[in-house]
PDB file of C-alpha atoms in Angstrom:
ATOM      1  CA  ALA C   1      94.019  85.068  93.871  1.00  0.00           C
ATOM      2  CA  LEU C   2      96.448  81.672  93.812  1.00  0.00           C
ATOM      3  CA  PRO C   3      97.532  79.910  96.391  1.00  0.00           C
ATOM      4  CA  ILE C   4     101.170  79.974  98.152  1.00  0.00           C
ATOM      5  CA  PHE C   5     102.578  76.330  98.986  1.00  0.00           C
ATOM      6  CA  LEU C   6     105.167  76.307 101.426  1.00  0.00           C
ATOM      7  CA  PHE C   7     107.800  73.335 101.844  1.00  0.00           C
ATOM      8  CA  GLY C   8     110.447  72.150 104.029  1.00  0.00           C
ATOM      9  CA  GLY C   9     113.111  74.854 105.751  1.00  0.00           C
ATOM     10  CA  TRP C  10     114.965  74.787 109.215  1.00  0.00           C
ATOM     11  CA  ASP C  11     113.485  76.239 112.048  1.00  0.00           C
ATOM     12  CA  GLY C  12     116.868  75.744 114.282  1.00  0.00           C
ATOM     13  CA  TYR C  13     117.019  72.179 115.010  1.00  0.00           C
ATOM     14  CA  LYS C  14     115.488  70.319 112.297  1.00  0.00           C
ATOM     15  CA  ARG C  15     114.664  69.795 108.235  1.00  0.00           C
ATOM     16  CA  HIS C  16     111.574  70.168 107.370  1.00  0.00           C
ATOM     17  CA  ASN C  17     109.522  67.927 104.762  1.00  0.00           C
ATOM     18  CA  ALA C  18     105.897  69.220 105.653  1.00  0.00           C
ATOM     19  CA  LEU C  19     103.715  70.873 103.243  1.00  0.00           C
ATOM     20  CA  THR C  20     101.399  73.928 103.987  1.00  0.00           C
ATOM     21  CA  LEU C  21      99.361  76.454 101.545  1.00  0.00           C
ATOM     22  CA  PHE C  22      98.046  79.766 102.202  1.00  0.00           C
ATOM     23  CA  SER C  23      94.600  80.406 100.890  1.00  0.00           C
ATOM     24  CA  LEU C  24      94.663  84.300 100.245  1.00  0.00           C
ATOM     25  CA  LEU C  25      90.897  83.944  99.539  1.00  0.00           C
ATOM     26  CA  GLU C  26      90.204  82.332 103.018  1.00  0.00           C
ATOM     27  CA  ASP C  27      93.497  84.272 104.663  1.00  0.00           C
ATOM     28  CA  ARG C  28      94.394  80.730 106.635  1.00  0.00           C
ATOM     29  CA  TRP C  29      96.874  78.231 106.643  1.00  0.00           C
ATOM     30  CA  LYS C  30      96.270  74.921 106.217  1.00  0.00           C
ATOM     31  CA  SER C  31      98.457  71.875 106.262  1.00  0.00           C
ATOM     32  CA  PHE C  32      98.750  69.001 104.003  1.00  0.00           C
ATOM     33  CA  VAL C  33      99.698  65.212 104.544  1.00  0.00           C
ATOM     34  CA  THR C  34     100.325  63.957 101.033  1.00  0.00           C
ATOM     35  CA  ASN C  35      98.574  60.312  99.174  1.00  0.00           C
ATOM     36  CA  SER C  36     102.074  59.397  97.691  1.00  0.00           C
ATOM     37  CA  ASP C  37     104.422  56.551  98.429  1.00  0.00           C
ATOM     38  CA  VAL C  38     107.331  59.613  97.253  1.00  0.00           C
ATOM     39  CA  THR C  39     107.940  62.167  99.058  1.00  0.00           C
ATOM     40  CA  PRO C  40     110.535  64.610  99.229  1.00  0.00           C
ATOM     41  CA  PRO C  41     113.348  63.880 102.097  1.00  0.00           C
ATOM     42  CA  PRO C  42     113.486  66.776 104.979  1.00  0.00           C
ATOM     43  CA  VAL C  43     115.044  69.655 103.343  1.00  0.00           C
ATOM     44  CA  CYS C  44     116.199  73.758 103.240  1.00  0.00           C
ATOM     45  CA  PHE C  45     118.293  75.909 101.228  1.00  0.00           C
ATOM     46  CA  HIS C  46     116.525  74.149  98.105  1.00  0.00           C
ATOM     47  CA  ALA C  47     114.492  76.016  95.439  1.00  0.00           C
ATOM     48  CA  SER C  48     110.677  75.622  94.052  1.00  0.00           C
ATOM     49  CA  CYS C  49     108.233  77.190  91.990  1.00  0.00           C
ATOM     50  CA  GLY C  50     104.667  76.240  90.406  1.00  0.00           C
ATOM     51  CA  TYR C  51     103.150  76.588  87.398  1.00  0.00           C
ATOM     52  CA  GLY C  52      99.319  74.400  86.541  1.00  0.00           C
ATOM     53  CA  ARG C  53      98.812  71.795  88.513  1.00  0.00           C
ATOM     54  CA  ARG C  54     102.260  71.272  89.527  1.00  0.00           C
ATOM     55  CA  PHE C  55     104.709  72.692  92.363  1.00  0.00           C
ATOM     56  CA  PHE C  56     108.126  71.296  91.732  1.00  0.00           C
ATOM     57  CA  VAL C  57     111.106  70.854  94.235  1.00  0.00           C
ATOM     58  CA  PHE C  58     114.870  70.822  93.270  1.00  0.00           C
ATOM     59  CA  GLY C  59     118.110  70.743  95.523  1.00  0.00           C
ATOM     60  CA  GLY C  60     118.746  71.711  99.112  1.00  0.00           C
ATOM     61  CA  GLU C  61     120.603  70.499 102.193  1.00  0.00           C
ATOM     62  CA  THR C  62     119.699  67.563 103.795  1.00  0.00           C
ATOM     63  CA  ALA C  63     121.108  65.086 106.183  1.00  0.00           C
ATOM     64  CA  GLU C  64     122.811  63.282 104.683  1.00  0.00           C
ATOM     65  CA  GLY C  65     124.060  65.874 102.084  1.00  0.00           C
ATOM     66  CA  LEU C  66     122.644  68.000  98.788  1.00  0.00           C
ATOM     67  CA  LEU C  67     120.301  66.628  96.621  1.00  0.00           C
ATOM     68  CA  ALA C  68     119.790  67.073  92.345  1.00  0.00           C
ATOM     69  CA  ASP C  69     115.741  65.171  92.597  1.00  0.00           C
ATOM     70  CA  MET C  70     113.231  67.379  90.798  1.00  0.00           C
ATOM     71  CA  TYR C  71     109.990  66.648  93.001  1.00  0.00           C
ATOM     72  CA  ILE C  72     106.844  67.431  91.681  1.00  0.00           C
ATOM     73  CA  LEU C  73     103.728  67.893  93.476  1.00  0.00           C
ATOM     74  CA  ASP C  74     100.138  66.947  91.337  1.00  0.00           C
ATOM     75  CA  VAL C  75      98.243  70.206  94.006  1.00  0.00           C
ATOM     76  CA  GLN C  76      95.033  68.742  92.853  1.00  0.00           C
ATOM     77  CA  SER C  77      95.525  64.361  93.651  1.00  0.00           C
ATOM     78  CA  LEU C  78      98.924  65.464  96.258  1.00  0.00           C
ATOM     79  CA  GLN C  79     100.578  62.643  94.412  1.00  0.00           C
ATOM     80  CA  TRP C  80     104.571  63.719  94.457  1.00  0.00           C
ATOM     81  CA  SER C  81     106.664  61.998  91.734  1.00  0.00           C
ATOM     82  CA  VAL C  82     110.142  62.367  90.841  1.00  0.00           C
ATOM     83  CA  ALA C  83     111.673  63.465  87.766  1.00  0.00           C
ATOM     84  CA  PRO C  84     114.276  61.189  85.702  1.00  0.00           C
ATOM     85  CA  ASN C  85     117.842  62.012  86.557  1.00  0.00           C
ATOM     86  CA  THR C  86     119.107  61.680  82.893  1.00  0.00           C
ATOM     87  CA  GLY C  87     121.016  65.246  82.153  1.00  0.00           C
ATOM     88  CA  VAL C  88     120.067  66.330  85.752  1.00  0.00           C
ATOM     89  CA  PRO C  89     122.269  68.957  86.632  1.00  0.00           C
ATOM     90  CA  LEU C  90     124.762  69.322  89.920  1.00  0.00           C
ATOM     91  CA  LYS C  91     123.919  68.751  93.549  1.00  0.00           C
ATOM     92  CA  ARG C  92     123.668  71.830  94.995  1.00  0.00           C
ATOM     93  CA  SER C  93     121.689  74.186  97.526  1.00  0.00           C
ATOM     94  CA  SER C  94     120.735  78.101  97.555  1.00  0.00           C
ATOM     95  CA  HIS C  95     120.092  78.226  93.992  1.00  0.00           C
ATOM     96  CA  THR C  96     116.467  79.445  92.276  1.00  0.00           C
ATOM     97  CA  MET C  97     113.684  77.990  89.877  1.00  0.00           C
ATOM     98  CA  THR C  98     111.377  80.044  88.048  1.00  0.00           C
ATOM     99  CA  VAL C  99     109.079  79.185  85.285  1.00  0.00           C
ATOM    100  CA  LEU C 100     109.177  80.967  82.008  1.00  0.00           C
ATOM    101  CA  GLN C 101     106.552  80.752  78.898  1.00  0.00           C
ATOM    102  CA  GLY C 102     104.421  77.797  81.323  1.00  0.00           C
ATOM    103  CA  LEU C 103     107.268  75.600  79.172  1.00  0.00           C
ATOM    104  CA  TYR C 104     110.175  75.816  81.397  1.00  0.00           C
ATOM    105  CA  VAL C 105     112.053  75.489  84.596  1.00  0.00           C
ATOM    106  CA  ILE C 106     115.370  77.359  85.104  1.00  0.00           C
ATOM    107  CA  VAL C 107     117.386  76.425  87.022  1.00  0.00           C
ATOM    108  CA  ILE C 108     120.351  79.319  88.281  1.00  0.00           C
ATOM    109  CA  GLY C 109     123.397  78.868  90.424  1.00  0.00           C
ATOM    110  CA  GLY C 110     123.207  77.378  93.918  1.00  0.00           C
ATOM    111  CA  ARG C 111     126.328  76.647  96.145  1.00  0.00           C
ATOM    112  CA  SER C 112     127.730  73.366  95.682  1.00  0.00           C
ATOM    113  CA  ALA C 113     128.772  70.105  98.050  1.00  0.00           C
ATOM    114  CA  GLU C 114     131.959  71.727  98.387  1.00  0.00           C
ATOM    115  CA  GLY C 115     130.756  75.447  98.649  1.00  0.00           C
ATOM    116  CA  VAL C 116     131.810  76.141  95.781  1.00  0.00           C
ATOM    117  CA  ALA C 117     129.899  79.081  94.116  1.00  0.00           C
ATOM    118  CA  LEU C 118     128.197  77.776  90.617  1.00  0.00           C
ATOM    119  CA  ASN C 119     127.610  79.878  87.363  1.00  0.00           C
ATOM    120  CA  ASP C 120     125.527  77.308  85.013  1.00  0.00           C
ATOM    121  CA  VAL C 121     122.090  76.944  83.825  1.00  0.00           C
ATOM    122  CA  ALA C 122     119.955  73.800  83.795  1.00  0.00           C
ATOM    123  CA  ILE C 123     116.722  74.192  82.223  1.00  0.00           C
ATOM    124  CA  PHE C 124     113.901  71.744  82.971  1.00  0.00           C
ATOM    125  CA  ASP C 125     110.933  70.807  80.288  1.00  0.00           C
ATOM    126  CA  ILE C 126     107.754  70.394  81.764  1.00  0.00           C
ATOM    127  CA  ALA C 127     105.611  69.096  78.994  1.00  0.00           C
ATOM    128  CA  ASN C 128     108.189  66.178  78.655  1.00  0.00           C
ATOM    129  CA  ASN C 129     109.404  66.145  81.814  1.00  0.00           C
ATOM    130  CA  HIS C 130     112.937  65.707  81.410  1.00  0.00           C
ATOM    131  CA  TRP C 131     116.022  67.668  81.386  1.00  0.00           C
ATOM    132  CA  VAL C 132     116.977  69.323  78.551  1.00  0.00           C
ATOM    133  CA  LEU C 133     120.683  67.715  77.335  1.00  0.00           C
ATOM    134  CA  GLY C 134     123.744  70.069  76.295  1.00  0.00           C
ATOM    135  CA  VAL C 135     122.290  73.692  77.055  1.00  0.00           C
ATOM    136  CA  LYS C 136     124.632  76.521  75.739  1.00  0.00           C
ATOM    137  CA  THR C 137     125.145  79.585  77.513  1.00  0.00           C
ATOM    138  CA  LEU C 138     126.087  82.412  75.752  1.00  0.00           C
ATOM    139  CA  GLY C 139     127.988  85.007  77.866  1.00  0.00           C
ATOM    140  CA  VAL C 140     129.841  84.542  81.077  1.00  0.00           C
ATOM    141  CA  GLY C 141     127.221  84.791  83.983  1.00  0.00           C
ATOM    142  CA  PRO C 142     127.556  85.550  87.720  1.00  0.00           C
ATOM    143  CA  ALA C 143     128.971  82.737  90.282  1.00  0.00           C
ATOM    144  CA  ARG C 144     126.296  83.716  93.031  1.00  0.00           C
ATOM    145  CA  PHE C 145     124.330  81.135  95.337  1.00  0.00           C
ATOM    146  CA  GLY C 146     121.492  83.102  97.667  1.00  0.00           C
ATOM    147  CA  HIS C 147     120.542  85.219  94.780  1.00  0.00           C
ATOM    148  CA  THR C 148     117.379  86.176  93.800  1.00  0.00           C
ATOM    149  CA  ALA C 149     115.872  85.714  90.554  1.00  0.00           C
ATOM    150  CA  ILE C 150     112.439  86.740  88.781  1.00  0.00           C
ATOM    151  CA  GLY C 151     111.168  86.025  85.723  1.00  0.00           C
ATOM    152  CA  ILE C 152     110.280  89.940  83.936  1.00  0.00           C
ATOM    153  CA  SER C 153     108.977  88.386  80.183  1.00  0.00           C
ATOM    154  CA  ASP C 154     108.389  85.525  78.714  1.00  0.00           C
ATOM    155  CA  LYS C 155     112.005  84.880  77.902  1.00  0.00           C
ATOM    156  CA  ALA C 156     113.921  87.039  80.334  1.00  0.00           C
ATOM    157  CA  ILE C 157     115.089  86.582  84.308  1.00  0.00           C
ATOM    158  CA  LEU C 158     116.335  89.057  86.327  1.00  0.00           C
ATOM    159  CA  VAL C 159     118.980  87.575  88.259  1.00  0.00           C
ATOM    160  CA  TYR C 160     119.889  90.623  91.788  1.00  0.00           C
ATOM    161  CA  GLY C 161     122.700  90.125  94.478  1.00  0.00           C
ATOM    162  CA  GLY C 162     123.313  87.265  96.240  1.00  0.00           C
ATOM    163  CA  CYS C 163     127.090  85.551  97.354  1.00  0.00           C
ATOM    164  CA  GLY C 164     129.829  84.964  95.238  1.00  0.00           C
ATOM    165  CA  PRO C 165     133.671  85.069  94.512  1.00  0.00           C
ATOM    166  CA  LYS C 166     134.839  88.506  95.565  1.00  0.00           C
ATOM    167  CA  VAL C 167     136.358  91.277  92.728  1.00  0.00           C
ATOM    168  CA  GLY C 168     139.546  89.603  91.607  1.00  0.00           C
ATOM    169  CA  ALA C 169     139.768  86.413  93.878  1.00  0.00           C
ATOM    170  CA  PRO C 170     140.623  83.184  92.245  1.00  0.00           C
ATOM    171  CA  PRO C 171     138.128  80.299  91.990  1.00  0.00           C
ATOM    172  CA  ALA C 172     137.856  78.455  95.388  1.00  0.00           C
ATOM    173  CA  ALA C 173     139.567  74.980  94.969  1.00  0.00           C
ATOM    174  CA  VAL C 174     137.305  71.686  96.301  1.00  0.00           C
ATOM    175  CA  ALA C 175     139.784  69.335  97.922  1.00  0.00           C
ATOM    176  CA  GLN C 176     139.791  65.957  96.249  1.00  0.00           C
ATOM    177  CA  PRO C 177     141.206  62.896  98.528  1.00  0.00           C
ATOM    178  CA  ASN C 178     143.775  60.729  97.429  1.00  0.00           C
ATOM    179  CA  ALA C 179     142.189  57.754  95.336  1.00  0.00           C
ATOM    180  CA  LYS C 180     144.766  55.249  97.238  1.00  0.00           C
ATOM    181  CA  GLU C 181     144.127  56.444 100.935  1.00  0.00           C
ATOM    182  CA  LYS C 182     141.648  54.966 102.774  1.00  0.00           C
ATOM    183  CA  VAL C 183     139.415  57.874 104.627  1.00  0.00           C
ATOM    184  CA  SER C 184     136.294  57.268 106.792  1.00  0.00           C
ATOM    185  CA  GLU C 185     133.227  59.120 106.336  1.00  0.00           C
ATOM    186  CA  LYS C 186     134.343  61.019 109.451  1.00  0.00           C
ATOM    187  CA  ASP C 187     137.369  62.154 108.090  1.00  0.00           C
ATOM    188  CA  LYS C 188     135.697  62.955 104.681  1.00  0.00           C
ATOM    189  CA  GLU C 189     133.074  65.189 106.641  1.00  0.00           C
ATOM    190  CA  ALA C 190     135.356  67.079 107.740  1.00  0.00           C
ATOM    191  CA  GLN C 191     137.344  67.680 104.270  1.00  0.00           C
ATOM    192  CA  GLN C 192     134.074  68.571 102.798  1.00  0.00           C
ATOM    193  CA  GLN C 193     133.907  71.164 105.923  1.00  0.00           C
ATOM    194  CA  ALA C 194     137.437  72.200 105.398  1.00  0.00           C
ATOM    195  CA  ALA C 195     136.879  72.913 101.611  1.00  0.00           C
ATOM    196  CA  THR C 196     133.681  74.836 102.578  1.00  0.00           C
ATOM    197  CA  LEU C 197     134.815  77.224 105.031  1.00  0.00           C
ATOM    198  CA  ALA C 198     137.817  77.450 102.476  1.00  0.00           C
ATOM    199  CA  ALA C 199     135.601  78.682  99.680  1.00  0.00           C
ATOM    200  CA  ILE C 200     133.217  80.603 101.481  1.00  0.00           C
ATOM    201  CA  GLY C 201     135.874  82.730 103.108  1.00  0.00           C
ATOM    202  CA  SER C 202     136.607  84.301  99.326  1.00  0.00           C
ATOM    203  CA  TYR C 203     132.883  84.926  98.951  1.00  0.00           C
ATOM    204  CA  THR C 204     131.471  88.608  99.579  1.00  0.00           C
ATOM    205  CA  LEU C 205     127.818  89.819  98.687  1.00  0.00           C
ATOM    206  CA  HIS C 206     126.990  91.453  95.760  1.00  0.00           C
ATOM    207  CA  SER C 207     124.501  94.263  94.622  1.00  0.00           C
ATOM    208  CA  ASP C 208     124.588  93.857  90.735  1.00  0.00           C
ATOM    209  CA  ALA C 209     122.267  92.732  88.637  1.00  0.00           C
ATOM    210  CA  TRP C 210     122.235  90.341  85.534  1.00  0.00           C
ATOM    211  CA  VAL C 211     119.450  89.545  82.727  1.00  0.00           C
ATOM    212  CA  LEU C 212     119.302  86.145  81.674  1.00  0.00           C
ATOM    213  CA  ARG C 213     117.356  85.268  77.880  1.00  0.00           C
ATOM    214  CA  LEU C 214     116.362  82.475  76.591  1.00  0.00           C
ATOM    215  CA  SER C 215     116.785  82.120  73.217  1.00  0.00           C
ATOM    216  CA  ASP C 216     114.500  80.430  70.085  1.00  0.00           C
ATOM    217  CA  LYS C 217     116.399  77.413  69.900  1.00  0.00           C
ATOM    218  CA  VAL C 218     115.543  75.400  73.118  1.00  0.00           C
ATOM    219  CA  GLY C 219     118.810  75.256  75.424  1.00  0.00           C
ATOM    220  CA  VAL C 220     120.796  78.379  74.167  1.00  0.00           C
ATOM    221  CA  VAL C 221     120.808  81.587  76.713  1.00  0.00           C
ATOM    222  CA  THR C 222     122.598  84.335  76.518  1.00  0.00           C
ATOM    223  CA  TRP C 223     123.759  86.355  80.154  1.00  0.00           C
ATOM    224  CA  GLU C 224     123.851  90.065  79.860  1.00  0.00           C
ATOM    225  CA  ARG C 225     124.762  92.418  82.660  1.00  0.00           C
ATOM    226  CA  CYS C 226     122.542  95.208  83.565  1.00  0.00           C
ATOM    227  CA  GLN C 227     123.609  99.099  83.635  1.00  0.00           C
ATOM    228  CA  MET C 228     122.703 100.529  87.313  1.00  0.00           C
ATOM    229  CA  GLY C 229     120.915 103.903  86.505  1.00  0.00           C
ATOM    230  CA  THR C 230     122.514 105.686  83.916  1.00  0.00           C
ATOM    231  CA  SER C 231     125.755 107.174  83.517  1.00  0.00           C
ATOM    232  CA  ASN C 232     124.909 110.193  84.616  1.00  0.00           C
ATOM    233  CA  GLU C 233     122.867 108.957  88.218  1.00  0.00           C
ATOM    234  CA  PRO C 234     124.532 105.519  88.245  1.00  0.00           C
ATOM    235  CA  VAL C 235     122.312 103.493  90.980  1.00  0.00           C
ATOM    236  CA  GLN C 236     124.123 101.698  93.404  1.00  0.00           C
ATOM    237  CA  LEU C 237     121.721  99.366  95.582  1.00  0.00           C
ATOM    238  CA  PRO C 238     123.032  97.404  99.038  1.00  0.00           C
ATOM    239  CA  PRO C 239     124.540  94.254  98.499  1.00  0.00           C
ATOM    240  CA  ARG C 240     122.520  91.312  99.948  1.00  0.00           C
ATOM    241  CA  GLY C 241     121.353  87.295  99.745  1.00  0.00           C
ATOM    242  CA  SER C 242     118.881  85.077 100.705  1.00  0.00           C
ATOM    243  CA  SER C 243     116.503  87.889  99.476  1.00  0.00           C
ATOM    244  CA  PRO C 244     113.022  86.540  97.710  1.00  0.00           C
ATOM    245  CA  ALA C 245     111.431  89.086  95.736  1.00  0.00           C
ATOM    246  CA  ARG C 246     108.227  89.463  93.375  1.00  0.00           C
ATOM    247  CA  SER C 247     106.941  91.580  90.825  1.00  0.00           C
ATOM    248  CA  VAL C 248     103.628  92.776  92.610  1.00  0.00           C
ATOM    249  CA  GLY C 249     101.042  95.328  90.020  1.00  0.00           C
ATOM    250  CA  SER C 250     103.476  98.372  88.833  1.00  0.00           C
ATOM    251  CA  LEU C 251     104.590 101.630  89.744  1.00  0.00           C
ATOM    252  CA  GLY C 252     101.503 103.598  89.332  1.00  0.00           C
ATOM    253  CA  ASP C 253      99.376 100.449  91.482  1.00  0.00           C
ATOM    254  CA  LEU C 254     102.324 101.116  93.961  1.00  0.00           C
ATOM    255  CA  SER C 255     101.762 105.085  93.885  1.00  0.00           C
ATOM    256  CA  ALA C 256      98.433 104.789  94.192  1.00  0.00           C
ATOM    257  CA  ALA C 257      98.585 102.017  97.341  1.00  0.00           C
ATOM    258  CA  PRO C 258      97.033 104.006 100.859  1.00  0.00           C
ATOM    259  CA  THR C 259      99.856 103.369 102.848  1.00  0.00           C
ATOM    260  CA  PRO C 260     103.125 103.799 101.171  1.00  0.00           C
ATOM    261  CA  VAL C 261     105.878 102.083 101.374  1.00  0.00           C
ATOM    262  CA  PRO C 262     108.684 103.346 103.893  1.00  0.00           C
ATOM    263  CA  PRO C 263     111.820 104.548 102.051  1.00  0.00           C
ATOM    264  CA  GLU C 264     114.102 101.895 103.593  1.00  0.00           C
ATOM    265  CA  ALA C 265     112.006  99.447 102.361  1.00  0.00           C
ATOM    266  CA  THR C 266     111.728 100.912  98.768  1.00  0.00           C
ATOM    267  CA  PRO C 267     112.120  97.916  96.257  1.00  0.00           C
ATOM    268  CA  PRO C 268     113.945  99.049  92.447  1.00  0.00           C
ATOM    269  CA  GLN C 269     111.373  99.328  90.194  1.00  0.00           C
ATOM    270  CA  SER C 270     108.535  96.829  90.777  1.00  0.00           C
ATOM    271  CA  ILE C 271     110.824  94.140  92.979  1.00  0.00           C
ATOM    272  CA  LEU C 272     109.064  93.584  96.563  1.00  0.00           C
ATOM    273  CA  ASN C 273     111.085  92.012  98.783  1.00  0.00           C
ATOM    274  CA  LEU C 274     107.919  89.761 100.162  1.00  0.00           C
ATOM    275  CA  SER C 275     109.819  88.489 103.894  1.00  0.00           C
ATOM    276  CA  SER C 276     108.706  91.237 105.436  1.00  0.00           C
ATOM    277  CA  ARG C 277     105.124  90.708 104.176  1.00  0.00           C
ATOM    278  CA  VAL C 278     104.866  87.338 105.622  1.00  0.00           C
ATOM    279  CA  PRO C 279     102.748  86.951 109.252  1.00  0.00           C
ATOM    280  CA  THR C 280     104.862  85.827 112.391  1.00  0.00           C
ATOM    281  CA  PRO C 281     105.748  81.833 112.681  1.00  0.00           C
ATOM    282  CA  THR C 282     104.071  80.674 115.520  1.00  0.00           C
ATOM    283  CA  PRO C 283     106.708  77.848 116.719  1.00  0.00           C
ATOM    284  CA  GLY C 284     105.502  74.312 117.480  1.00  0.00           C
ATOM    285  CA  LEU C 285     103.162  73.772 115.271  1.00  0.00           C
ATOM    286  CA  GLY C 286     101.612  70.110 114.472  1.00  0.00           C
ATOM    287  CA  GLY C 287     101.026  68.389 111.436  1.00  0.00           C
ATOM    288  CA  ALA C 288      97.949  67.688 109.912  1.00  0.00           C
ATOM    289  CA  VAL C 289      95.511  64.605 110.183  1.00  0.00           C
ATOM    290  CA  ALA C 290      96.582  62.240 107.700  1.00  0.00           C
ATOM    291  CA  GLY C 291      94.273  61.484 105.139  1.00  0.00           C
ATOM    292  CA  ALA C 292      92.345  64.545 105.535  1.00  0.00           C
ATOM    293  CA  VAL C 293      92.959  68.786 105.117  1.00  0.00           C
ATOM    294  CA  SER C 294      93.480  70.298 108.573  1.00  0.00           C
ATOM    295  CA  VAL C 295      93.650  74.287 108.927  1.00  0.00           C
ATOM    296  CA  ALA C 296      96.092  75.493 110.691  1.00  0.00           C
ATOM    297  CA  ALA C 297      94.930  78.398 113.262  1.00  0.00           C
ATOM    298  CA  SER C 298      98.059  80.177 113.192  1.00  0.00           C
ATOM    299  CA  ALA C 299     101.543  80.066 110.101  1.00  0.00           C
ATOM    300  CA  PRO C 300     103.329  77.171 110.265  1.00  0.00           C
ATOM    301  CA  VAL C 301     106.859  76.739 112.531  1.00  0.00           C
ATOM    302  CA  GLY C 302     109.408  79.968 112.230  1.00  0.00           C
ATOM    303  CA  ARG C 303     111.991  78.577 109.659  1.00  0.00           C
ATOM    304  CA  CYS C 304     114.488  79.537 107.023  1.00  0.00           C
ATOM    305  CA  GLY C 305     115.949  77.918 103.691  1.00  0.00           C
ATOM    306  CA  HIS C 306     112.331  76.747 102.923  1.00  0.00           C
ATOM    307  CA  THR C 307     110.951  77.762  99.690  1.00  0.00           C
ATOM    308  CA  SER C 308     106.923  79.450  98.921  1.00  0.00           C
ATOM    309  CA  ARG C 309     105.316  79.690  95.399  1.00  0.00           C
ATOM    310  CA  SER C 310     101.514  80.332  94.121  1.00  0.00           C
ATOM    311  CA  GLU C 311     100.137  78.026  91.656  1.00  0.00           C
ATOM    312  CA  GLU C 312     100.355  79.772  88.327  1.00  0.00           C
ATOM    313  CA  HIS C 313      98.516  79.283  85.223  1.00  0.00           C
TER     314      HIS C 313
END
């Protein structure tokens, strides 16, 4: 069974940059201190994914603003590094990251520093450790943040729900300061907060689904909107955001489970909201001892805006 890495998040008082592992074999949490001069800052509403011996963290919200850095952890040496920033996408939060083919990390959407929902797609080349330049998108994808994205094949990602513009609403305007006007840092922060509130006011939760497909040509992707159900039997799913999902087994596996999933919690097809299966966190858990692995007696401090991923092979 693969380990699950938990990184960062917000506990209601402050952001974290702690790294915690949950061992499915041992059924317990372990806290780590990394042996690295490079460490991501305390961050929340970032995105992460894992492949092989590497754990990727990109973007998110810090005390100083949004990030546009790709941090990469070698899970064996516990060394962090930062990918080159050539071609790095916009700073963002509440986006998603998905590994396809073991070759690419796909970053979808998110929310900009001004609170605007993004609909761009960025591709990180894992083997060559750099961002793919000039990604070409065919079709117009959804401008979303707080959505769900899950790989459904080697070349396709399903995107569901999230927060985005209301139907028929004009694009959110981003206030631009007068270049000739001297603005204090406090006023800049107030202007950004006002722009964010104005942008969020034109958003709503969605319940639609989209598929992003990778072309055989690197750097070319295509958006397709999914039909929910059939024309005779349309399916209306509840609007929702910030709802992580992962593929777990198949419908056949689920039907054979000894304890059935309650009807109100039954997900579409094989997509499950894993948040309901996480043990209740215990606030106040201390950090690990430097230079060693310490075993936590319970789950990490309760938090939101964090990420967790299993190490894929």
